[in-house]
């Protein structure tokens, strides 16, 4: 007798919730967009968007806030994947914001364009009149992101107030905003880093090579391995050396560290993540270490 298995896996439940959220946004908002950096979380969001609207095309553009200091492998992947999908890619440039005098570039050994992205992001949202912006943030990443709702309200200055958030009961989301305000939407809120990697393996999703083990010139600062790159200022007391590393998260080179790892396949990455006791951002992001509330301070200003 034919046996059918109607078991719903955890990934099925998470995927269904994310698809529901994307369809809800497409139905409720006039001008949504999806932030796509070429990182693993936004790559997963892109796959979910494909499934949510298939066989139609994804009904909103992609947008990347480019610091100009991103890893070459990730930018190549961003452009190629967008072209393969026939998606409209908007690149908002931090360099343009600097040239226009909207922001001032930091100087010194720890200079970074990471925080400058906020102004570029808010300017792009206003220019294109986006009223909903999909982000790939997950609650397990960092304590400020754990406070975010799935539909996270931003006022007409693009700012977030963590003490004044709308309740979300079951899967009911409040999409009401006034002109000039917008909603940040996080379909992966309930996912963990391990869920993301399990989904990448299950779906056979391509990711940039930077996520896999490779030999790279790095130097150590504050316990993190930063890359040898023209835009990263290295002191005489920070000697270069070669290491076998990979990246758990990707972003601006000036604040994104590598981890020592020999994981060369998605399966090996999953084995590694399953036993680690250090969070993804805690292991690799210098921008979150500047103060105890660094991420929350940035998010209040309008950061991702």
PDB file of C-alpha atoms in Angstrom:
ATOM      1  CA  UNK A   1       0.000   0.000   0.000  1.00  0.00           C
ATOM      2  CA  UNK A   2       1.295   3.434  -0.926  1.00  0.00           C
ATOM      3  CA  UNK A   3       2.446   5.341   2.170  1.00  0.00           C
ATOM      4  CA  UNK A   4       2.299   9.126   2.062  1.00  0.00           C
ATOM      5  CA  UNK A   5       4.304  11.344   4.391  1.00  0.00           C
ATOM      6  CA  UNK A   6       2.453  14.523   5.327  1.00  0.00           C
ATOM      7  CA  UNK A   7       5.030  15.623   7.887  1.00  0.00           C
ATOM      8  CA  UNK A   8       5.828  19.336   7.777  1.00  0.00           C
ATOM      9  CA  UNK A   9       9.440  20.111   8.564  1.00  0.00           C
ATOM     10  CA  UNK A  10      10.698  23.145  10.459  1.00  0.00           C
ATOM     11  CA  UNK A  11      12.071  24.531   7.201  1.00  0.00           C
ATOM     12  CA  UNK A  12       8.675  24.066   5.520  1.00  0.00           C
ATOM     13  CA  UNK A  13       7.022  26.084   8.303  1.00  0.00           C
ATOM     14  CA  UNK A  14       9.620  28.867   8.154  1.00  0.00           C
ATOM     15  CA  UNK A  15       9.434  29.012   4.363  1.00  0.00           C
ATOM     16  CA  UNK A  16       5.626  29.157   4.404  1.00  0.00           C
ATOM     17  CA  UNK A  17       5.678  31.992   6.949  1.00  0.00           C
ATOM     18  CA  UNK A  18       8.207  33.973   4.879  1.00  0.00           C
ATOM     19  CA  UNK A  19       6.186  33.458   1.681  1.00  0.00           C
ATOM     20  CA  UNK A  20       3.048  34.643   3.487  1.00  0.00           C
ATOM     21  CA  UNK A  21       4.878  37.781   4.676  1.00  0.00           C
ATOM     22  CA  UNK A  22       6.143  38.598   1.178  1.00  0.00           C
ATOM     23  CA  UNK A  23       2.706  38.149  -0.368  1.00  0.00           C
ATOM     24  CA  UNK A  24       1.168  40.287   2.397  1.00  0.00           C
ATOM     25  CA  UNK A  25       3.628  43.101   1.618  1.00  0.00           C
ATOM     26  CA  UNK A  26       2.986  42.846  -2.132  1.00  0.00           C
ATOM     27  CA  UNK A  27      -0.750  43.122  -1.449  1.00  0.00           C
ATOM     28  CA  UNK A  28      -0.653  45.931   1.131  1.00  0.00           C
ATOM     29  CA  UNK A  29       2.091  48.287  -0.070  1.00  0.00           C
ATOM     30  CA  UNK A  30       2.500  50.299  -3.255  1.00  0.00           C
ATOM     31  CA  UNK A  31       6.305  50.465  -3.596  1.00  0.00           C
ATOM     32  CA  UNK A  32       8.220  47.709  -1.779  1.00  0.00           C
ATOM     33  CA  UNK A  33      11.822  46.762  -2.449  1.00  0.00           C
ATOM     34  CA  UNK A  34      14.147  43.972  -1.283  1.00  0.00           C
ATOM     35  CA  UNK A  35      17.596  44.722   0.105  1.00  0.00           C
ATOM     36  CA  UNK A  36      20.018  42.422  -1.717  1.00  0.00           C
ATOM     37  CA  UNK A  37      23.695  42.525  -0.772  1.00  0.00           C
ATOM     38  CA  UNK A  38      24.779  39.157  -2.153  1.00  0.00           C
ATOM     39  CA  UNK A  39      25.014  37.803   1.412  1.00  0.00           C
ATOM     40  CA  UNK A  40      23.460  34.480   2.411  1.00  0.00           C
ATOM     41  CA  UNK A  41      20.380  35.921   4.136  1.00  0.00           C
ATOM     42  CA  UNK A  42      19.394  38.123   1.226  1.00  0.00           C
ATOM     43  CA  UNK A  43      20.099  35.217  -1.144  1.00  0.00           C
ATOM     44  CA  UNK A  44      17.610  33.102   0.821  1.00  0.00           C
ATOM     45  CA  UNK A  45      15.088  35.960   0.701  1.00  0.00           C
ATOM     46  CA  UNK A  46      15.523  36.079  -3.054  1.00  0.00           C
ATOM     47  CA  UNK A  47      14.744  32.360  -3.349  1.00  0.00           C
ATOM     48  CA  UNK A  48      11.633  32.815  -1.186  1.00  0.00           C
ATOM     49  CA  UNK A  49      10.527  35.750  -3.357  1.00  0.00           C
ATOM     50  CA  UNK A  50      10.908  33.559  -6.444  1.00  0.00           C
ATOM     51  CA  UNK A  51       8.675  30.912  -4.866  1.00  0.00           C
ATOM     52  CA  UNK A  52       6.144  33.422  -3.531  1.00  0.00           C
ATOM     53  CA  UNK A  53       5.328  34.865  -6.949  1.00  0.00           C
ATOM     54  CA  UNK A  54       6.251  32.064  -9.374  1.00  0.00           C
ATOM     55  CA  UNK A  55       5.616  31.832 -12.333  1.00  0.00           C
ATOM     56  CA  UNK A  56       5.394  35.636 -12.368  1.00  0.00           C
ATOM     57  CA  UNK A  57       8.524  37.734 -11.937  1.00  0.00           C
ATOM     58  CA  UNK A  58       9.447  39.152  -8.536  1.00  0.00           C
ATOM     59  CA  UNK A  59       7.159  42.224  -8.357  1.00  0.00           C
ATOM     60  CA  UNK A  60       9.603  44.633  -6.718  1.00  0.00           C
ATOM     61  CA  UNK A  61      13.168  45.841  -7.357  1.00  0.00           C
ATOM     62  CA  UNK A  62      16.295  44.820  -5.469  1.00  0.00           C
ATOM     63  CA  UNK A  63      18.470  47.430  -3.776  1.00  0.00           C
ATOM     64  CA  UNK A  64      22.020  47.317  -2.436  1.00  0.00           C
ATOM     65  CA  UNK A  65      23.627  50.062  -0.370  1.00  0.00           C
ATOM     66  CA  UNK A  66      27.199  49.779  -1.618  1.00  0.00           C
ATOM     67  CA  UNK A  67      29.961  51.209   0.575  1.00  0.00           C
ATOM     68  CA  UNK A  68      32.498  50.782  -2.235  1.00  0.00           C
ATOM     69  CA  UNK A  69      34.504  48.669   0.220  1.00  0.00           C
ATOM     70  CA  UNK A  70      32.714  45.374  -0.309  1.00  0.00           C
ATOM     71  CA  UNK A  71      34.372  42.087  -1.231  1.00  0.00           C
ATOM     72  CA  UNK A  72      34.829  41.599  -4.989  1.00  0.00           C
ATOM     73  CA  UNK A  73      33.441  38.042  -4.877  1.00  0.00           C
ATOM     74  CA  UNK A  74      30.193  39.267  -3.356  1.00  0.00           C
ATOM     75  CA  UNK A  75      29.706  42.180  -5.771  1.00  0.00           C
ATOM     76  CA  UNK A  76      30.297  39.850  -8.742  1.00  0.00           C
ATOM     77  CA  UNK A  77      27.691  37.454  -7.353  1.00  0.00           C
ATOM     78  CA  UNK A  78      25.211  40.305  -6.682  1.00  0.00           C
ATOM     79  CA  UNK A  79      25.366  41.561 -10.266  1.00  0.00           C
ATOM     80  CA  UNK A  80      25.313  38.111 -11.869  1.00  0.00           C
ATOM     81  CA  UNK A  81      22.402  36.770  -9.811  1.00  0.00           C
ATOM     82  CA  UNK A  82      20.317  39.900 -10.374  1.00  0.00           C
ATOM     83  CA  UNK A  83      20.903  39.644 -14.129  1.00  0.00           C
ATOM     84  CA  UNK A  84      20.011  35.927 -14.175  1.00  0.00           C
ATOM     85  CA  UNK A  85      16.662  36.698 -12.539  1.00  0.00           C
ATOM     86  CA  UNK A  86      16.011  39.669 -14.802  1.00  0.00           C
ATOM     87  CA  UNK A  87      15.491  41.722 -11.649  1.00  0.00           C
ATOM     88  CA  UNK A  88      15.901  45.477 -11.479  1.00  0.00           C
ATOM     89  CA  UNK A  89      18.899  46.217  -9.224  1.00  0.00           C
ATOM     90  CA  UNK A  90      19.255  49.659  -7.650  1.00  0.00           C
ATOM     91  CA  UNK A  91      22.735  50.401  -6.279  1.00  0.00           C
ATOM     92  CA  UNK A  92      22.774  53.231  -3.746  1.00  0.00           C
ATOM     93  CA  UNK A  93      26.371  54.426  -3.384  1.00  0.00           C
ATOM     94  CA  UNK A  94      27.962  55.655  -0.163  1.00  0.00           C
ATOM     95  CA  UNK A  95      30.686  57.250  -2.311  1.00  0.00           C
ATOM     96  CA  UNK A  96      27.976  59.392  -3.968  1.00  0.00           C
ATOM     97  CA  UNK A  97      26.787  60.487  -0.520  1.00  0.00           C
ATOM     98  CA  UNK A  98      30.367  61.469   0.395  1.00  0.00           C
ATOM     99  CA  UNK A  99      30.848  63.351  -2.881  1.00  0.00           C
ATOM    100  CA  UNK A 100      27.570  65.227  -2.325  1.00  0.00           C
ATOM    101  CA  UNK A 101      28.617  66.247   1.183  1.00  0.00           C
ATOM    102  CA  UNK A 102      25.774  64.281   2.766  1.00  0.00           C
ATOM    103  CA  UNK A 103      28.202  62.349   4.977  1.00  0.00           C
ATOM    104  CA  UNK A 104      31.828  62.778   6.023  1.00  0.00           C
ATOM    105  CA  UNK A 105      34.251  59.906   5.560  1.00  0.00           C
ATOM    106  CA  UNK A 106      35.983  58.705   8.712  1.00  0.00           C
ATOM    107  CA  UNK A 107      39.760  58.768   8.966  1.00  0.00           C
ATOM    108  CA  UNK A 108      42.299  56.811  10.964  1.00  0.00           C
ATOM    109  CA  UNK A 109      43.163  53.175  11.446  1.00  0.00           C
ATOM    110  CA  UNK A 110      39.619  52.124  12.380  1.00  0.00           C
ATOM    111  CA  UNK A 111      37.865  54.235   9.746  1.00  0.00           C
ATOM    112  CA  UNK A 112      34.829  52.541   8.229  1.00  0.00           C
ATOM    113  CA  UNK A 113      31.990  53.445   5.890  1.00  0.00           C
ATOM    114  CA  UNK A 114      29.620  51.056   7.635  1.00  0.00           C
ATOM    115  CA  UNK A 115      27.696  53.662   9.633  1.00  0.00           C
ATOM    116  CA  UNK A 116      27.613  56.032   6.652  1.00  0.00           C
ATOM    117  CA  UNK A 117      25.297  53.559   4.930  1.00  0.00           C
ATOM    118  CA  UNK A 118      22.368  54.818   7.009  1.00  0.00           C
ATOM    119  CA  UNK A 119      22.207  58.181   5.245  1.00  0.00           C
ATOM    120  CA  UNK A 120      22.579  56.559   1.823  1.00  0.00           C
ATOM    121  CA  UNK A 121      19.844  54.034   2.645  1.00  0.00           C
ATOM    122  CA  UNK A 122      17.373  56.665   3.897  1.00  0.00           C
ATOM    123  CA  UNK A 123      18.082  58.939   0.914  1.00  0.00           C
ATOM    124  CA  UNK A 124      17.432  56.051  -1.495  1.00  0.00           C
ATOM    125  CA  UNK A 125      14.177  55.125   0.264  1.00  0.00           C
ATOM    126  CA  UNK A 126      13.002  58.723  -0.036  1.00  0.00           C
ATOM    127  CA  UNK A 127      14.172  59.123  -3.651  1.00  0.00           C
ATOM    128  CA  UNK A 128      12.372  55.992  -4.840  1.00  0.00           C
ATOM    129  CA  UNK A 129       9.405  56.508  -2.464  1.00  0.00           C
ATOM    130  CA  UNK A 130       9.663  52.978  -1.082  1.00  0.00           C
ATOM    131  CA  UNK A 131       7.009  52.301   1.551  1.00  0.00           C
ATOM    132  CA  UNK A 132       8.210  48.797   2.526  1.00  0.00           C
ATOM    133  CA  UNK A 133      11.800  47.541   2.590  1.00  0.00           C
ATOM    134  CA  UNK A 134      12.587  43.838   3.005  1.00  0.00           C
ATOM    135  CA  UNK A 135      15.664  43.125   5.123  1.00  0.00           C
ATOM    136  CA  UNK A 136      17.388  39.831   5.903  1.00  0.00           C
ATOM    137  CA  UNK A 137      17.874  40.452   9.639  1.00  0.00           C
ATOM    138  CA  UNK A 138      17.190  37.567  12.021  1.00  0.00           C
ATOM    139  CA  UNK A 139      16.408  37.779  15.734  1.00  0.00           C
ATOM    140  CA  UNK A 140      19.191  35.332  16.639  1.00  0.00           C
ATOM    141  CA  UNK A 141      21.899  37.592  15.196  1.00  0.00           C
ATOM    142  CA  UNK A 142      22.121  40.327  17.794  1.00  0.00           C
ATOM    143  CA  UNK A 143      20.125  41.624  20.780  1.00  0.00           C
ATOM    144  CA  UNK A 144      18.840  44.798  19.085  1.00  0.00           C
ATOM    145  CA  UNK A 145      17.599  42.766  16.142  1.00  0.00           C
ATOM    146  CA  UNK A 146      15.838  40.460  18.608  1.00  0.00           C
ATOM    147  CA  UNK A 147      13.613  43.423  19.529  1.00  0.00           C
ATOM    148  CA  UNK A 148      12.402  44.001  15.973  1.00  0.00           C
ATOM    149  CA  UNK A 149       8.882  43.126  14.883  1.00  0.00           C
ATOM    150  CA  UNK A 150       8.357  41.373  11.525  1.00  0.00           C
ATOM    151  CA  UNK A 151       6.699  44.604  10.310  1.00  0.00           C
ATOM    152  CA  UNK A 152       8.922  47.233  11.938  1.00  0.00           C
ATOM    153  CA  UNK A 153       7.660  50.806  11.734  1.00  0.00           C
ATOM    154  CA  UNK A 154       9.943  53.704  10.745  1.00  0.00           C
ATOM    155  CA  UNK A 155       8.844  57.327  11.133  1.00  0.00           C
ATOM    156  CA  UNK A 156       9.147  60.028   8.478  1.00  0.00           C
ATOM    157  CA  UNK A 157      12.813  60.483   9.451  1.00  0.00           C
ATOM    158  CA  UNK A 158      13.443  56.771   8.911  1.00  0.00           C
ATOM    159  CA  UNK A 159      14.042  56.271  12.621  1.00  0.00           C
ATOM    160  CA  UNK A 160      13.095  53.320  14.844  1.00  0.00           C
ATOM    161  CA  UNK A 161      11.813  53.512  18.424  1.00  0.00           C
ATOM    162  CA  UNK A 162      12.230  50.121  20.120  1.00  0.00           C
ATOM    163  CA  UNK A 163       9.896  51.186  22.973  1.00  0.00           C
ATOM    164  CA  UNK A 164       7.050  52.157  20.669  1.00  0.00           C
ATOM    165  CA  UNK A 165       6.354  49.153  18.476  1.00  0.00           C
ATOM    166  CA  UNK A 166       3.135  47.756  17.146  1.00  0.00           C
ATOM    167  CA  UNK A 167       1.830  44.478  18.570  1.00  0.00           C
ATOM    168  CA  UNK A 168       1.854  41.467  16.238  1.00  0.00           C
ATOM    169  CA  UNK A 169      -0.716  38.817  17.082  1.00  0.00           C
ATOM    170  CA  UNK A 170      -0.224  35.481  15.348  1.00  0.00           C
ATOM    171  CA  UNK A 171       0.324  36.327  11.668  1.00  0.00           C
ATOM    172  CA  UNK A 172      -1.588  39.636  11.702  1.00  0.00           C
ATOM    173  CA  UNK A 173       0.576  42.561  10.589  1.00  0.00           C
ATOM    174  CA  UNK A 174      -0.212  46.275  10.730  1.00  0.00           C
ATOM    175  CA  UNK A 175       0.698  47.866   7.396  1.00  0.00           C
ATOM    176  CA  UNK A 176      -0.869  51.275   7.998  1.00  0.00           C
ATOM    177  CA  UNK A 177       1.506  54.193   7.486  1.00  0.00           C
ATOM    178  CA  UNK A 178       1.279  57.838   6.508  1.00  0.00           C
ATOM    179  CA  UNK A 179       3.069  59.359   3.528  1.00  0.00           C
ATOM    180  CA  UNK A 180       6.803  59.612   4.221  1.00  0.00           C
ATOM    181  CA  UNK A 181       6.809  56.756   6.734  1.00  0.00           C
ATOM    182  CA  UNK A 182       7.804  53.229   5.837  1.00  0.00           C
ATOM    183  CA  UNK A 183       7.955  49.690   7.186  1.00  0.00           C
ATOM    184  CA  UNK A 184      11.049  47.502   7.409  1.00  0.00           C
ATOM    185  CA  UNK A 185       9.976  43.917   6.840  1.00  0.00           C
ATOM    186  CA  UNK A 186      11.949  40.930   8.122  1.00  0.00           C
ATOM    187  CA  UNK A 187      10.645  37.631   6.678  1.00  0.00           C
ATOM    188  CA  UNK A 188      13.545  35.686   8.256  1.00  0.00           C
ATOM    189  CA  UNK A 189      12.967  37.004  11.800  1.00  0.00           C
ATOM    190  CA  UNK A 190      12.240  33.556  13.204  1.00  0.00           C
ATOM    191  CA  UNK A 191      15.083  31.784  11.375  1.00  0.00           C
ATOM    192  CA  UNK A 192      18.437  30.925  12.937  1.00  0.00           C
ATOM    193  CA  UNK A 193      21.804  30.905  11.214  1.00  0.00           C
ATOM    194  CA  UNK A 194      21.562  27.105  11.128  1.00  0.00           C
ATOM    195  CA  UNK A 195      18.105  27.279   9.512  1.00  0.00           C
ATOM    196  CA  UNK A 196      19.538  29.507   6.777  1.00  0.00           C
ATOM    197  CA  UNK A 197      22.321  27.041   6.022  1.00  0.00           C
ATOM    198  CA  UNK A 198      19.941  24.051   6.149  1.00  0.00           C
ATOM    199  CA  UNK A 199      17.693  25.854   3.656  1.00  0.00           C
ATOM    200  CA  UNK A 200      20.626  26.667   1.354  1.00  0.00           C
ATOM    201  CA  UNK A 201      21.537  22.958   1.352  1.00  0.00           C
ATOM    202  CA  UNK A 202      17.954  21.766   0.841  1.00  0.00           C
ATOM    203  CA  UNK A 203      17.316  24.166  -2.050  1.00  0.00           C
ATOM    204  CA  UNK A 204      20.768  23.784  -3.627  1.00  0.00           C
ATOM    205  CA  UNK A 205      21.221  27.560  -3.613  1.00  0.00           C
ATOM    206  CA  UNK A 206      24.440  29.025  -5.007  1.00  0.00           C
ATOM    207  CA  UNK A 207      26.348  31.373  -2.669  1.00  0.00           C
ATOM    208  CA  UNK A 208      29.542  33.437  -3.123  1.00  0.00           C
ATOM    209  CA  UNK A 209      32.821  31.532  -2.788  1.00  0.00           C
ATOM    210  CA  UNK A 210      33.857  33.727   0.142  1.00  0.00           C
ATOM    211  CA  UNK A 211      31.656  31.637   2.452  1.00  0.00           C
ATOM    212  CA  UNK A 212      33.813  28.555   1.851  1.00  0.00           C
ATOM    213  CA  UNK A 213      37.273  27.824   3.224  1.00  0.00           C
ATOM    214  CA  UNK A 214      40.131  29.415   1.314  1.00  0.00           C
ATOM    215  CA  UNK A 215      43.615  30.777   1.938  1.00  0.00           C
ATOM    216  CA  UNK A 216      43.720  34.542   2.394  1.00  0.00           C
ATOM    217  CA  UNK A 217      46.164  37.159   3.671  1.00  0.00           C
ATOM    218  CA  UNK A 218      44.822  38.593   6.929  1.00  0.00           C
ATOM    219  CA  UNK A 219      45.931  40.406  10.053  1.00  0.00           C
ATOM    220  CA  UNK A 220      44.610  40.236  13.605  1.00  0.00           C
ATOM    221  CA  UNK A 221      42.878  43.118  15.379  1.00  0.00           C
ATOM    222  CA  UNK A 222      40.875  42.766  18.611  1.00  0.00           C
ATOM    223  CA  UNK A 223      40.737  39.010  18.121  1.00  0.00           C
ATOM    224  CA  UNK A 224      39.334  39.237  14.582  1.00  0.00           C
ATOM    225  CA  UNK A 225      41.002  38.424  11.275  1.00  0.00           C
ATOM    226  CA  UNK A 226      40.627  41.392   8.911  1.00  0.00           C
ATOM    227  CA  UNK A 227      41.525  41.157   5.205  1.00  0.00           C
ATOM    228  CA  UNK A 228      44.559  42.573   3.461  1.00  0.00           C
ATOM    229  CA  UNK A 229      42.916  45.259   1.327  1.00  0.00           C
ATOM    230  CA  UNK A 230      43.724  48.783   0.212  1.00  0.00           C
ATOM    231  CA  UNK A 231      40.699  50.203   2.035  1.00  0.00           C
ATOM    232  CA  UNK A 232      41.602  48.566   5.367  1.00  0.00           C
ATOM    233  CA  UNK A 233      44.246  50.550   7.248  1.00  0.00           C
ATOM    234  CA  UNK A 234      46.746  48.292   8.982  1.00  0.00           C
ATOM    235  CA  UNK A 235      49.260  49.398  11.581  1.00  0.00           C
ATOM    236  CA  UNK A 236      52.931  48.436  11.754  1.00  0.00           C
ATOM    237  CA  UNK A 237      52.068  46.347  14.814  1.00  0.00           C
ATOM    238  CA  UNK A 238      49.553  44.293  12.816  1.00  0.00           C
ATOM    239  CA  UNK A 239      51.624  41.942  10.635  1.00  0.00           C
ATOM    240  CA  UNK A 240      50.098  40.113   7.691  1.00  0.00           C
ATOM    241  CA  UNK A 241      49.980  36.344   7.555  1.00  0.00           C
ATOM    242  CA  UNK A 242      48.239  33.678   5.500  1.00  0.00           C
ATOM    243  CA  UNK A 243      45.407  31.697   7.077  1.00  0.00           C
ATOM    244  CA  UNK A 244      42.771  29.207   5.993  1.00  0.00           C
ATOM    245  CA  UNK A 245      39.558  31.104   6.615  1.00  0.00           C
ATOM    246  CA  UNK A 246      35.986  31.638   5.538  1.00  0.00           C
ATOM    247  CA  UNK A 247      33.346  34.307   6.226  1.00  0.00           C
ATOM    248  CA  UNK A 248      30.203  33.741   8.319  1.00  0.00           C
ATOM    249  CA  UNK A 249      28.814  37.140   7.331  1.00  0.00           C
ATOM    250  CA  UNK A 250      29.727  39.545   4.553  1.00  0.00           C
ATOM    251  CA  UNK A 251      29.716  43.337   4.574  1.00  0.00           C
ATOM    252  CA  UNK A 252      32.102  46.243   4.474  1.00  0.00           C
ATOM    253  CA  UNK A 253      35.706  44.945   4.466  1.00  0.00           C
ATOM    254  CA  UNK A 254      36.777  47.445   7.130  1.00  0.00           C
ATOM    255  CA  UNK A 255      34.608  45.856   9.824  1.00  0.00           C
ATOM    256  CA  UNK A 256      33.976  42.275   8.673  1.00  0.00           C
ATOM    257  CA  UNK A 257      36.251  39.580  10.047  1.00  0.00           C
ATOM    258  CA  UNK A 258      36.975  36.071   8.826  1.00  0.00           C
ATOM    259  CA  UNK A 259      36.992  32.927  10.962  1.00  0.00           C
ATOM    260  CA  UNK A 260      39.560  30.174  10.762  1.00  0.00           C
ATOM    261  CA  UNK A 261      37.826  27.216   9.176  1.00  0.00           C
ATOM    262  CA  UNK A 262      38.401  24.306   6.830  1.00  0.00           C
ATOM    263  CA  UNK A 263      34.701  23.991   5.916  1.00  0.00           C
ATOM    264  CA  UNK A 264      34.662  23.712   2.132  1.00  0.00           C
ATOM    265  CA  UNK A 265      31.093  22.516   1.551  1.00  0.00           C
ATOM    266  CA  UNK A 266      27.667  23.564   2.810  1.00  0.00           C
ATOM    267  CA  UNK A 267      27.470  20.301   4.766  1.00  0.00           C
ATOM    268  CA  UNK A 268      30.752  21.024   6.528  1.00  0.00           C
ATOM    269  CA  UNK A 269      29.604  24.582   7.325  1.00  0.00           C
ATOM    270  CA  UNK A 270      26.430  23.171   8.899  1.00  0.00           C
ATOM    271  CA  UNK A 271      28.508  20.801  11.043  1.00  0.00           C
ATOM    272  CA  UNK A 272      30.647  23.744  12.131  1.00  0.00           C
ATOM    273  CA  UNK A 273      27.721  26.054  12.933  1.00  0.00           C
ATOM    274  CA  UNK A 274      25.865  23.325  14.832  1.00  0.00           C
ATOM    275  CA  UNK A 275      28.549  23.171  17.530  1.00  0.00           C
ATOM    276  CA  UNK A 276      29.777  26.762  17.710  1.00  0.00           C
ATOM    277  CA  UNK A 277      29.013  28.765  20.858  1.00  0.00           C
ATOM    278  CA  UNK A 278      29.839  32.167  19.348  1.00  0.00           C
ATOM    279  CA  UNK A 279      27.155  34.094  17.494  1.00  0.00           C
ATOM    280  CA  UNK A 280      27.612  35.007  13.868  1.00  0.00           C
ATOM    281  CA  UNK A 281      28.001  38.741  14.418  1.00  0.00           C
ATOM    282  CA  UNK A 282      29.840  38.324  17.711  1.00  0.00           C
ATOM    283  CA  UNK A 283      32.558  36.416  15.892  1.00  0.00           C
ATOM    284  CA  UNK A 284      32.959  38.604  12.851  1.00  0.00           C
ATOM    285  CA  UNK A 285      31.672  42.181  13.136  1.00  0.00           C
ATOM    286  CA  UNK A 286      33.831  44.969  14.535  1.00  0.00           C
ATOM    287  CA  UNK A 287      30.995  47.488  14.072  1.00  0.00           C
ATOM    288  CA  UNK A 288      28.988  45.755  16.827  1.00  0.00           C
ATOM    289  CA  UNK A 289      31.861  46.054  19.312  1.00  0.00           C
ATOM    290  CA  UNK A 290      32.181  49.841  19.423  1.00  0.00           C
ATOM    291  CA  UNK A 291      29.750  49.954  22.381  1.00  0.00           C
ATOM    292  CA  UNK A 292      27.290  47.712  24.236  1.00  0.00           C
ATOM    293  CA  UNK A 293      24.389  49.266  22.321  1.00  0.00           C
ATOM    294  CA  UNK A 294      26.172  49.834  18.993  1.00  0.00           C
ATOM    295  CA  UNK A 295      23.618  48.059  16.817  1.00  0.00           C
ATOM    296  CA  UNK A 296      20.607  49.558  18.601  1.00  0.00           C
ATOM    297  CA  UNK A 297      22.070  53.067  18.292  1.00  0.00           C
ATOM    298  CA  UNK A 298      22.569  52.565  14.556  1.00  0.00           C
ATOM    299  CA  UNK A 299      19.104  51.091  14.103  1.00  0.00           C
ATOM    300  CA  UNK A 300      17.478  54.021  15.907  1.00  0.00           C
ATOM    301  CA  UNK A 301      19.119  56.282  13.302  1.00  0.00           C
ATOM    302  CA  UNK A 302      17.706  54.216  10.441  1.00  0.00           C
ATOM    303  CA  UNK A 303      20.308  51.486   9.894  1.00  0.00           C
ATOM    304  CA  UNK A 304      19.316  48.091   8.481  1.00  0.00           C
TER     305      UNK A 304
END
